[in-house]
Amino acid sequence: MDFFQEQAVTSSDKAFFRLRKEIVEGVIPSGTKLSETELSTKYQVSRAVVREAINRLEACNIVERKANIGARVVSLSPEGLIELYQVRESLEGMAARLAAQHMTATEITELNALLNSQSDEVKNAELYYQEAGDLDFHYRIILGSKNSHLISMLVNGLYHLVRMYRVQLGMAGPRVTSAFDEHRHIVQAISNRDPELAEMLMRRHITYSKNNIEAKLQNSL
Amino acid sequence: MDFFQEQAVTSSDKAFFRLRKEIVEGVIPSGTKLSETELSTKYQVSRAVVREAINRLEACNIVERKANIGARVVSLSPEGLIELYQVRESLEGMAARLAAQHMTATEITELNALLNSQSDEVKNAELYYQEAGDLDFHYRIILGSKNSHLISMLVNGLYHLVRMYRVQLGMAGPRVTSAFDEHRHIVQAISNRDPELAEMLMRRHITYSKNNIEAKLQNSL
DNA sequence: ACCTCTAATATTGTCTACAACTTTTCATCA
DNA sequence: TGATGAAAAGTTGTAGACAATATTAGAGGT
């Protein structure tokens, strides 16, 4: 599931990853107050490492912190989702544009191979893998941009929030196949070294995706 | 100079602001290793608050940190500058688009007033204020987007890096007046509630700006 | 002189204690 | 009964000590 190996070296890393995982997957519900002392006993580490983990979560926009009061998990809302996807549209559009310029031929070949392997899964409607496959696709294009700021913002920041929305709304829907076709077209544009088109297609793709998840959100929230 | 009042409530805030200021303005040169103990004695605070300040600087991409080794100030490079401006183009383009949709009439009026007041300064070539004025202009449009992610990424993150490049390369140049005209056109588009045009003009504006600073960088680095 | 291994030093990571602030509790008074 | 305010309890912020890791210095061997 995690394509990019984040390896925890310090104890604080471990706490950060664990906490993030539990929040994204809804084990710790959105809106929850994060008590440093409580978490430190739960995780069997000192308050200092929990504190550092929470600070890093704040930098990811996964928790909100107020001085002398504490941190709480962000709450999910239609407005928040829209804002998130507006930024995604902007950044991933640029990523696609840059990918069309900077991806190597072999990277593009591998991207095509990925789509081919996913093609079967789409027919068989293996939704779980499709969801992971979607992440994998976007992830490769982001990396293909070769822009470290872009990569960091999307991979370390926004994508965990995106996943949080998806997981907690129980994604996987009728958009699977159409999204797959959109992926195809984007790769085609990258293949043709057409930055403008790649950006435009990616932006549309994300807009559609936003509309889809937004519709679900209306029902479940 | 700081239009958005960031008020330091904790000791860690103060250390963070001070450290950021010294780095951006080049008092602490880029590439410098940041020793926690050294800074804690220099600032007369505990290592814990320095450590937290450094963590926050890392989240801003102003310092790079490695586990068990330490943090050092990022080094400026042509590649880094290009990457930074690519992200700026993307995010501020979107900000202009959203501003065209979401800015209130009074906000737009005030923005026009700002430009009018700057018009005189441009004629008198008061470069210092022009530089600050440029920041003010961009800042208002970013706020006008009403997108909290966008605002946070740009204001808390990228802009300090942008300033770092500008300060350390000694900006203020022949682009002042032409940049001013571009600002006019952008506001016009926002005024007309034309998101597409606003975005396009902002993106071009930033691209020009990038080319300008890039030229300077070739000489001085 | 150069490389290697080891010990000493220095730096970062973690833990615990204390200080400052916030929230809650509860007694007092209108 | 409800409001007010002070004390108590709980939480976060800061400090300093200890542990673990990285860097440096130096002795020994080739």
Coordinates of C-alpha atoms (C1' of nucleotides) in Angstrom, one line a residue:
Chain A
M1 CA 0.0 0.0 0.0
D2 CA 2.8 2.4 0.8
F3 CA 4.8 2.7 -2.4
F4 CA 7.3 5.1 -0.9
Q5 CA 9.1 3.4 2.0
E6 CA 9.1 5.7 4.9
Q7 CA 11.3 4.1 7.4
A8 CA 11.0 5.1 11.1
V9 CA 14.5 5.7 12.6
T10 CA 13.6 7.5 15.8
S11 CA 11.0 6.7 18.3
S12 CA 9.3 9.9 17.4
D13 CA 9.0 8.7 13.8
K14 CA 7.2 5.5 15.0
A15 CA 4.8 7.5 17.1
F16 CA 4.2 9.9 14.2
F17 CA 3.4 7.1 11.7
R18 CA 1.2 5.2 14.1
L19 CA -0.7 8.3 15.1
R20 CA -1.2 9.3 11.5
K21 CA -2.3 5.9 10.5
E22 CA -4.9 5.7 13.3
I23 CA -6.2 9.2 12.5
V24 CA -6.4 8.6 8.7
E25 CA -8.1 5.3 9.1
G26 CA -10.6 6.7 11.6
V27 CA -9.5 4.7 14.6
I28 CA -9.1 8.1 16.2
P29 CA -12.1 9.9 15.0
S30 CA -11.9 13.4 13.5
G31 CA -12.5 16.1 16.1
T32 CA -10.9 14.1 18.9
K33 CA -8.7 16.0 21.4
L34 CA -5.2 14.6 21.4
S35 CA -3.9 14.4 25.0
E36 CA -0.2 14.2 25.2
T37 CA -0.1 12.4 28.5
E38 CA -2.8 10.0 27.4
L39 CA -1.0 9.1 24.2
S40 CA 2.3 8.8 25.9
T41 CA 1.0 6.1 28.3
K42 CA -0.9 4.4 25.5
Y43 CA 2.2 4.3 23.2
Q44 CA 4.6 3.7 26.1
V45 CA 6.9 6.6 25.3
S46 CA 7.6 9.9 26.8
R47 CA 5.5 13.0 26.3
A48 CA 8.4 14.6 24.4
V49 CA 8.1 12.1 21.5
V50 CA 4.3 12.3 21.4
R51 CA 4.6 16.0 21.4
E52 CA 7.0 16.0 18.5
A53 CA 4.7 13.6 16.6
I54 CA 1.8 15.9 17.1
N55 CA 3.8 18.8 15.9
R56 CA 4.5 16.9 12.7
L57 CA 0.9 16.1 12.3
E58 CA 0.1 19.7 12.6
A59 CA 2.5 20.5 9.7
C60 CA 0.5 18.0 7.6
N61 CA -2.7 19.7 8.4
I62 CA -4.0 16.6 10.0
V63 CA -4.4 18.1 13.5
E64 CA -4.9 21.7 14.6
R65 CA -3.1 23.0 17.6
K66 CA -3.6 25.9 19.9
A67 CA -1.0 27.2 22.3
N68 CA -1.6 26.2 25.9
I69 CA -4.8 24.4 24.9
G70 CA -3.8 21.4 22.8
A71 CA -4.3 19.6 19.5
R72 CA -7.3 18.1 18.0
V73 CA -7.9 16.0 14.9
V74 CA -9.2 18.1 12.0
S75 CA -12.9 17.7 11.3
L76 CA -14.0 16.7 7.9
S77 CA -16.4 19.0 6.1
P78 CA -17.7 19.6 2.5
E79 CA -15.9 23.0 2.5
G80 CA -12.7 21.4 3.7
L81 CA -12.9 18.8 0.9
I82 CA -13.5 21.4 -1.8
E83 CA -10.5 23.4 -0.6
L84 CA -8.4 20.3 -0.5
Y85 CA -9.3 19.3 -4.0
Q86 CA -8.7 22.9 -5.3
V87 CA -5.2 22.6 -4.1
R88 CA -4.8 19.1 -5.5
E89 CA -6.0 20.3 -8.9
S90 CA -3.5 23.1 -8.8
L91 CA -0.5 21.1 -7.7
E92 CA -1.2 17.8 -9.5
G93 CA -1.9 19.8 -12.7
M94 CA 1.5 21.3 -12.4
A95 CA 3.0 17.9 -11.6
A96 CA 1.5 16.4 -14.8
R97 CA 2.9 19.3 -16.8
L98 CA 6.3 18.9 -15.3
A99 CA 6.1 15.1 -15.7
A100 CA 5.5 15.5 -19.4
Q101 CA 8.8 17.4 -19.5
H102 CA 10.9 15.5 -17.1
M103 CA 9.8 11.8 -16.9
T104 CA 12.3 9.5 -18.4
A105 CA 11.3 7.1 -21.2
T106 CA 11.5 4.1 -18.9
E107 CA 9.4 5.8 -16.3
I108 CA 6.7 6.4 -18.9
T109 CA 7.0 2.8 -20.0
E110 CA 6.5 1.5 -16.5
L111 CA 3.5 3.8 -16.1
N112 CA 1.9 2.3 -19.1
A113 CA 2.7 -1.1 -17.8
L114 CA 1.0 -0.2 -14.5
L115 CA -2.1 0.8 -16.4
N116 CA -2.2 -2.4 -18.4
S117 CA -2.0 -4.5 -15.3
Q118 CA -4.8 -2.4 -13.8
S119 CA -6.9 -2.8 -16.9
D120 CA -7.6 -6.4 -15.9
E121 CA -8.5 -5.5 -12.4
V122 CA -10.9 -2.9 -13.6
K123 CA -12.7 -5.5 -15.7
N124 CA -12.9 -7.8 -12.7
A125 CA -14.0 -4.9 -10.5
E126 CA -11.4 -5.6 -7.9
L127 CA -12.1 -2.3 -6.2
Y128 CA -9.6 -2.5 -3.4
Y129 CA -6.7 -2.8 -5.7
Q130 CA -8.2 -0.1 -7.9
E131 CA -8.1 2.3 -5.1
A132 CA -4.5 1.5 -4.3
G133 CA -3.8 1.6 -8.0
D134 CA -5.2 5.1 -8.3
L135 CA -2.9 6.3 -5.6
D136 CA 0.0 4.5 -7.3
F137 CA -0.8 6.2 -10.6
H138 CA -0.9 9.7 -9.1
Y139 CA 2.1 9.0 -7.0
R140 CA 4.2 8.2 -10.0
I141 CA 3.3 11.3 -11.8
I142 CA 4.0 13.4 -8.8
L143 CA 7.5 11.8 -8.6
G144 CA 7.9 12.3 -12.3
S145 CA 7.7 16.0 -11.9
K146 CA 11.1 15.9 -10.2
N147 CA 10.1 18.9 -8.2
S148 CA 11.0 18.3 -4.6
H149 CA 8.6 21.0 -3.2
L150 CA 5.7 19.5 -5.2
I151 CA 6.6 16.0 -4.1
S152 CA 6.9 16.9 -0.5
M153 CA 3.7 18.9 -0.3
L154 CA 1.6 16.3 -2.0
V155 CA 3.1 13.1 -0.6
N156 CA 3.9 14.2 2.9
G157 CA 1.0 16.6 3.2
L158 CA -2.1 16.5 1.2
Y159 CA -2.4 12.9 0.3
H160 CA -2.9 11.7 3.8
L161 CA -5.8 14.1 4.1
V162 CA -7.2 12.9 0.8
R163 CA -6.9 9.3 2.1
M164 CA -8.6 10.4 5.3
Y165 CA -11.6 11.7 3.4
R166 CA -11.7 8.6 1.2
V167 CA -11.4 6.1 3.9
Q168 CA -13.8 7.7 6.3
L169 CA -16.4 8.0 3.5
G170 CA -15.9 4.5 2.3
M171 CA -14.8 5.2 -1.3
A172 CA -14.9 2.9 -4.3
G173 CA -17.7 3.6 -6.6
P174 CA -19.0 3.8 -10.2
R175 CA -16.2 6.1 -11.2
V176 CA -13.6 3.4 -11.3
T177 CA -13.7 2.7 -15.0
S178 CA -14.1 6.2 -16.2
A179 CA -11.3 7.3 -14.0
F180 CA -9.2 4.6 -15.5
D181 CA -9.8 6.0 -19.0
E182 CA -8.8 9.4 -17.8
H183 CA -5.5 8.0 -16.5
R184 CA -4.9 6.6 -20.0
H185 CA -5.4 9.9 -21.6
I186 CA -3.1 11.6 -19.2
V187 CA -0.3 9.1 -19.8
Q188 CA -0.8 9.6 -23.5
A189 CA -0.3 13.3 -23.2
I190 CA 2.8 12.7 -21.1
S191 CA 4.0 10.2 -23.6
N192 CA 3.6 12.8 -26.3
R193 CA 5.6 15.3 -24.2
D194 CA 2.6 17.7 -24.2
P195 CA 2.8 19.6 -21.0
E196 CA -0.3 21.8 -21.6
L197 CA -2.5 18.9 -22.4
A198 CA -1.2 16.8 -19.5
E199 CA -1.9 19.6 -17.1
M200 CA -5.4 20.2 -18.4
L201 CA -6.4 16.6 -18.4
M202 CA -5.1 16.1 -14.9
R203 CA -7.0 19.1 -13.6
R204 CA -10.2 17.8 -15.2
H205 CA -9.6 14.4 -13.8
I206 CA -9.3 15.8 -10.3
T207 CA -12.3 18.0 -10.7
Y208 CA -14.4 15.0 -11.7
S209 CA -13.0 13.1 -8.8
K210 CA -13.9 15.9 -6.5
N211 CA -17.5 16.1 -7.8
N212 CA -17.8 12.3 -7.2
I213 CA -16.6 12.3 -3.7
E214 CA -18.5 15.5 -2.9
A215 CA -21.7 13.8 -3.9
K216 CA -21.0 10.9 -1.5
L217 CA -20.2 13.4 1.2
Q218 CA -23.5 15.1 0.9
N219 CA -25.3 11.8 1.8
S220 CA -23.0 10.6 4.6
L221 CA -22.2 13.7 6.5
Chain B
M1 CA 6.5 44.8 6.5
D2 CA 4.5 41.9 8.0
F3 CA 1.0 42.5 7.0
F4 CA -0.3 39.4 8.8
Q5 CA 0.3 39.8 12.5
E6 CA 1.9 36.6 13.7
Q7 CA 2.0 37.1 17.5
A8 CA 4.3 34.9 19.5
V9 CA 2.6 33.4 22.5
T10 CA 5.0 30.8 23.6
S11 CA 8.7 31.0 24.0
S12 CA 9.1 28.5 21.1
D13 CA 7.2 30.9 18.9
K14 CA 9.7 33.7 19.6
A15 CA 12.6 31.4 18.9
F16 CA 11.0 30.3 15.7
F17 CA 10.3 33.8 14.4
R18 CA 13.7 35.0 15.4
L19 CA 15.5 32.1 13.8
R20 CA 13.4 32.3 10.7
K21 CA 14.2 36.0 10.4
E22 CA 17.9 35.5 10.8
I23 CA 18.0 32.8 8.2
V24 CA 15.8 34.6 5.7
E25 CA 17.8 37.8 6.0
G26 CA 21.1 35.9 5.7
V27 CA 22.4 36.6 9.2
I28 CA 22.7 32.9 9.4
P29 CA 24.0 31.9 6.0
S30 CA 22.5 29.2 3.9
G31 CA 24.2 25.9 4.5
T32 CA 24.9 26.6 8.1
K33 CA 24.6 23.7 10.6
L34 CA 22.1 24.6 13.3
S35 CA 23.4 23.4 16.6
E36 CA 20.7 23.0 19.2
T37 CA 22.9 23.6 22.2
E38 CA 24.6 26.5 20.6
L39 CA 21.3 28.2 19.8
S40 CA 19.9 27.5 23.2
T41 CA 22.7 29.3 24.9
K42 CA 22.6 32.1 22.3
Y43 CA 18.9 32.6 22.7
Q44 CA 18.9 31.9 26.5
V45 CA 16.2 29.2 26.3
S46 CA 16.2 25.5 26.7
R47 CA 17.1 23.1 24.0
A48 CA 13.5 21.9 23.9
V49 CA 12.2 25.2 22.5
V50 CA 15.1 25.5 20.0
R51 CA 14.4 22.0 18.9
E52 CA 10.7 22.8 18.4
A53 CA 11.6 25.9 16.5
I54 CA 13.9 23.9 14.2
N55 CA 11.2 21.4 13.6
R56 CA 8.9 24.1 12.5
L57 CA 11.5 25.5 10.2
E58 CA 11.8 22.1 8.7
A59 CA 8.1 22.1 8.0
C60 CA 8.6 25.4 6.1
N61 CA 11.4 23.9 4.0
I62 CA 13.8 26.5 5.4
V63 CA 16.0 23.9 7.0
E64 CA 16.7 20.2 6.3
R65 CA 17.0 17.8 9.1
K66 CA 18.5 14.3 9.3
A67 CA 17.9 12.0 12.2
N68 CA 20.7 11.8 14.7
I69 CA 22.7 14.2 12.7
G70 CA 21.1 17.6 12.8
A71 CA 19.6 20.4 10.8
R72 CA 21.2 22.8 8.4
V73 CA 19.9 25.8 6.5
V74 CA 18.9 25.0 3.0
S75 CA 21.3 26.0 0.3
L76 CA 20.1 28.3 -2.5
S77 CA 20.5 27.1 -6.0
P78 CA 19.2 27.8 -9.5
E79 CA 17.4 24.5 -9.5
G80 CA 15.8 25.2 -6.1
L81 CA 14.7 28.6 -7.3
I82 CA 13.0 27.2 -10.4
E83 CA 11.3 24.5 -8.4
L84 CA 10.0 27.1 -6.0
Y85 CA 8.6 29.3 -8.7
Q86 CA 7.0 26.4 -10.4
V87 CA 5.0 25.7 -7.2
R88 CA 4.3 29.4 -6.8
E89 CA 3.0 29.6 -10.3
S90 CA 0.7 26.7 -9.7
L91 CA -0.6 27.8 -6.3
E92 CA -0.8 31.5 -6.9
G93 CA -2.5 30.9 -10.2
M94 CA -5.2 29.0 -8.4
A95 CA -5.3 31.7 -5.7
A96 CA -6.0 34.3 -8.4
R97 CA -8.7 32.1 -9.9
L98 CA -10.4 31.7 -6.6
A99 CA -9.9 35.3 -5.7
A100 CA -11.9 36.2 -8.8
Q101 CA -14.7 34.1 -7.4
H102 CA -14.5 34.8 -3.7
M103 CA -13.1 38.2 -3.0
T104 CA -15.7 40.7 -1.8
A105 CA -16.3 44.0 -3.6
T106 CA -14.7 45.9 -0.8
E107 CA -11.6 43.8 -0.8
I108 CA -11.3 44.4 -4.6
T109 CA -11.8 48.2 -4.0
E110 CA -9.0 48.1 -1.4
L111 CA -6.8 46.2 -3.7
N112 CA -7.3 48.9 -6.4
A113 CA -6.6 51.6 -3.8
L114 CA -3.3 49.8 -2.9
L115 CA -2.3 49.9 -6.5
N116 CA -3.1 53.5 -6.9
S117 CA -1.0 54.4 -3.9
Q118 CA 1.8 52.3 -5.2
S119 CA 1.6 54.1 -8.6
D120 CA 3.2 57.2 -7.2
E121 CA 5.9 55.2 -5.5
V122 CA 6.7 53.5 -8.8
K123 CA 7.1 56.8 -10.5
N124 CA 9.4 58.0 -7.7
A125 CA 11.3 54.6 -7.9
E126 CA 11.0 54.0 -4.2
L127 CA 12.2 50.5 -4.5
Y128 CA 12.1 49.4 -1.0
Y129 CA 8.4 50.1 -0.7
Q130 CA 7.8 48.6 -4.1
E131 CA 9.3 45.3 -2.9
A132 CA 7.1 45.4 0.2
G133 CA 4.2 46.5 -2.0
D134 CA 4.7 43.5 -4.2
L135 CA 4.4 41.2 -1.3
D136 CA 1.4 43.0 0.0
F137 CA -0.3 42.7 -3.4
H138 CA 0.3 38.9 -3.7
Y139 CA -0.6 38.5 -0.1
R140 CA -4.1 40.0 -0.5
I141 CA -4.9 37.9 -3.5
I142 CA -3.8 34.8 -1.6
L143 CA -6.1 35.7 1.3
G144 CA -8.8 36.5 -1.3
S145 CA -8.9 32.9 -2.4
K146 CA -10.4 32.1 1.0
N147 CA -8.8 28.7 0.7
S148 CA -7.1 27.9 4.0
H149 CA -4.7 25.3 2.6
L150 CA -3.6 27.6 -0.1
I151 CA -3.1 30.4 2.4
S152 CA -1.2 28.3 4.8
M153 CA 1.1 26.8 2.2
L154 CA 2.0 30.1 0.6
V155 CA 2.1 32.4 3.6
N156 CA 3.6 30.1 6.2
G157 CA 5.7 28.1 3.8
L158 CA 6.8 29.2 0.4
Y159 CA 6.9 33.0 0.9
H160 CA 9.7 33.0 3.4
L161 CA 11.7 31.0 1.0
V162 CA 10.9 33.4 -1.8
R163 CA 11.9 36.3 0.4
M164 CA 15.1 34.4 1.3
Y165 CA 16.1 34.2 -2.4
R166 CA 15.1 37.8 -2.9
V167 CA 16.9 39.2 0.1
Q168 CA 20.1 37.2 -0.4
L169 CA 20.3 38.1 -4.1
G170 CA 19.5 41.8 -3.4
M171 CA 16.4 42.2 -5.4
A172 CA 14.8 45.4 -6.8
G173 CA 15.5 45.9 -10.4
P174 CA 14.2 47.1 -13.7
R175 CA 11.2 44.9 -13.5
V176 CA 9.4 47.1 -11.0
T177 CA 7.3 49.1 -13.4
S178 CA 6.4 46.3 -15.7
A179 CA 5.4 44.1 -12.7
F180 CA 3.2 46.9 -11.6
D181 CA 1.3 46.9 -14.9
E182 CA 0.9 43.2 -14.6
H183 CA -0.6 43.7 -11.2
R184 CA -3.1 46.1 -12.7
H185 CA -4.2 43.6 -15.3
I186 CA -4.7 40.9 -12.7
V187 CA -6.9 43.1 -10.6
Q188 CA -8.8 44.0 -13.6
A189 CA -9.5 40.3 -14.3
I190 CA -10.5 39.7 -10.7
S191 CA -12.7 42.8 -10.9
N192 CA -14.4 41.3 -13.9
R193 CA -14.9 38.1 -12.1
D194 CA -13.0 36.3 -14.7
P195 CA -11.3 33.3 -13.0
E196 CA -9.6 31.8 -16.1
L197 CA -8.0 35.1 -17.1
A198 CA -7.0 35.9 -13.5
E199 CA -5.2 32.6 -13.2
M200 CA -3.5 32.9 -16.6
L201 CA -2.3 36.4 -15.9
M202 CA -1.0 35.5 -12.5
R203 CA 0.8 32.5 -13.9
R204 CA 2.5 34.6 -16.5
H205 CA 3.3 37.3 -14.0
I206 CA 5.1 34.8 -11.8
T207 CA 6.9 33.2 -14.8
Y208 CA 8.3 36.6 -15.8
S209 CA 9.3 37.2 -12.2
K210 CA 11.1 33.9 -12.2
N211 CA 13.0 34.6 -15.3
N212 CA 14.0 38.0 -13.9
I213 CA 15.4 36.7 -10.6
E214 CA 16.9 33.7 -12.4
A215 CA 19.0 36.0 -14.5
K216 CA 20.3 37.7 -11.4
L217 CA 21.0 34.4 -9.9
Q218 CA 23.2 33.3 -12.8
N219 CA 25.5 36.2 -12.1
S220 CA 25.7 36.2 -8.3
L221 CA 25.9 32.5 -7.5
Chain C
dA1 C1' 52.8 8.7 4.9
dC2 C1' 48.4 6.4 4.9
dC3 C1' 44.9 3.4 6.5
dT4 C1' 42.3 1.1 10.4
dC5 C1' 40.5 0.5 14.5
dT6 C1' 39.5 2.3 19.0
dA7 C1' 38.5 5.6 22.5
dA8 C1' 37.2 10.2 23.6
dT9 C1' 34.2 14.0 22.5
dA10 C1' 30.2 16.2 21.0
dT11 C1' 25.6 16.2 19.3
dT12 C1' 21.0 14.6 18.9
dG13 C1' 17.1 11.8 21.0
dT14 C1' 14.5 10.7 25.1
dC15 C1' 12.9 10.9 29.8
dT16 C1' 11.4 13.1 34.0
dA17 C1' 10.5 17.1 36.8
dC18 C1' 8.8 21.6 37.3
dA19 C1' 6.5 26.0 35.7
dA20 C1' 2.7 28.3 33.5
dC21 C1' -1.7 28.3 31.8
dT22 C1' -6.6 26.4 31.3
dT23 C1' -10.4 24.1 32.8
dT24 C1' -13.2 22.3 36.2
dT25 C1' -15.1 22.2 40.8
dC26 C1' -17.4 24.1 44.3
dA27 C1' -18.4 27.3 47.9
dT28 C1' -20.2 31.9 48.5
dC29 C1' -23.4 35.5 47.5
dA30 C1' -27.1 38.1 45.2
Chain D
dT1 C1' -31.7 29.2 41.5
dG2 C1' -28.1 31.3 39.1
dA3 C1' -24.0 34.0 38.9
dT4 C1' -19.4 35.0 40.5
dG5 C1' -15.0 34.0 41.9
dA6 C1' -11.4 31.4 44.1
dA7 C1' -9.2 27.1 44.7
dA8 C1' -8.1 22.6 42.9
dA9 C1' -7.0 19.6 39.2
dG10 C1' -5.5 18.7 34.8
dT11 C1' -3.0 20.0 30.6
dT12 C1' 0.6 22.1 28.0
dG13 C1' 5.2 24.6 27.9
dT14 C1' 10.0 24.7 29.4
dA15 C1' 14.1 23.1 31.7
dG16 C1' 17.8 20.1 32.6
dA17 C1' 19.6 15.2 33.1
dC18 C1' 20.6 10.9 30.9
dA19 C1' 20.9 7.6 26.8
dA20 C1' 22.0 6.7 22.1
dT21 C1' 24.1 7.9 18.0
dA22 C1' 27.6 10.4 15.2
dT23 C1' 32.0 12.7 14.7
dT24 C1' 36.6 13.5 15.8
dA25 C1' 41.2 12.4 17.6
dG26 C1' 44.8 9.6 18.2
dA27 C1' 47.5 5.2 18.6
dG28 C1' 49.0 1.3 16.2
dG29 C1' 50.1 -1.2 12.2
dT30 C1' 51.3 -1.8 7.3

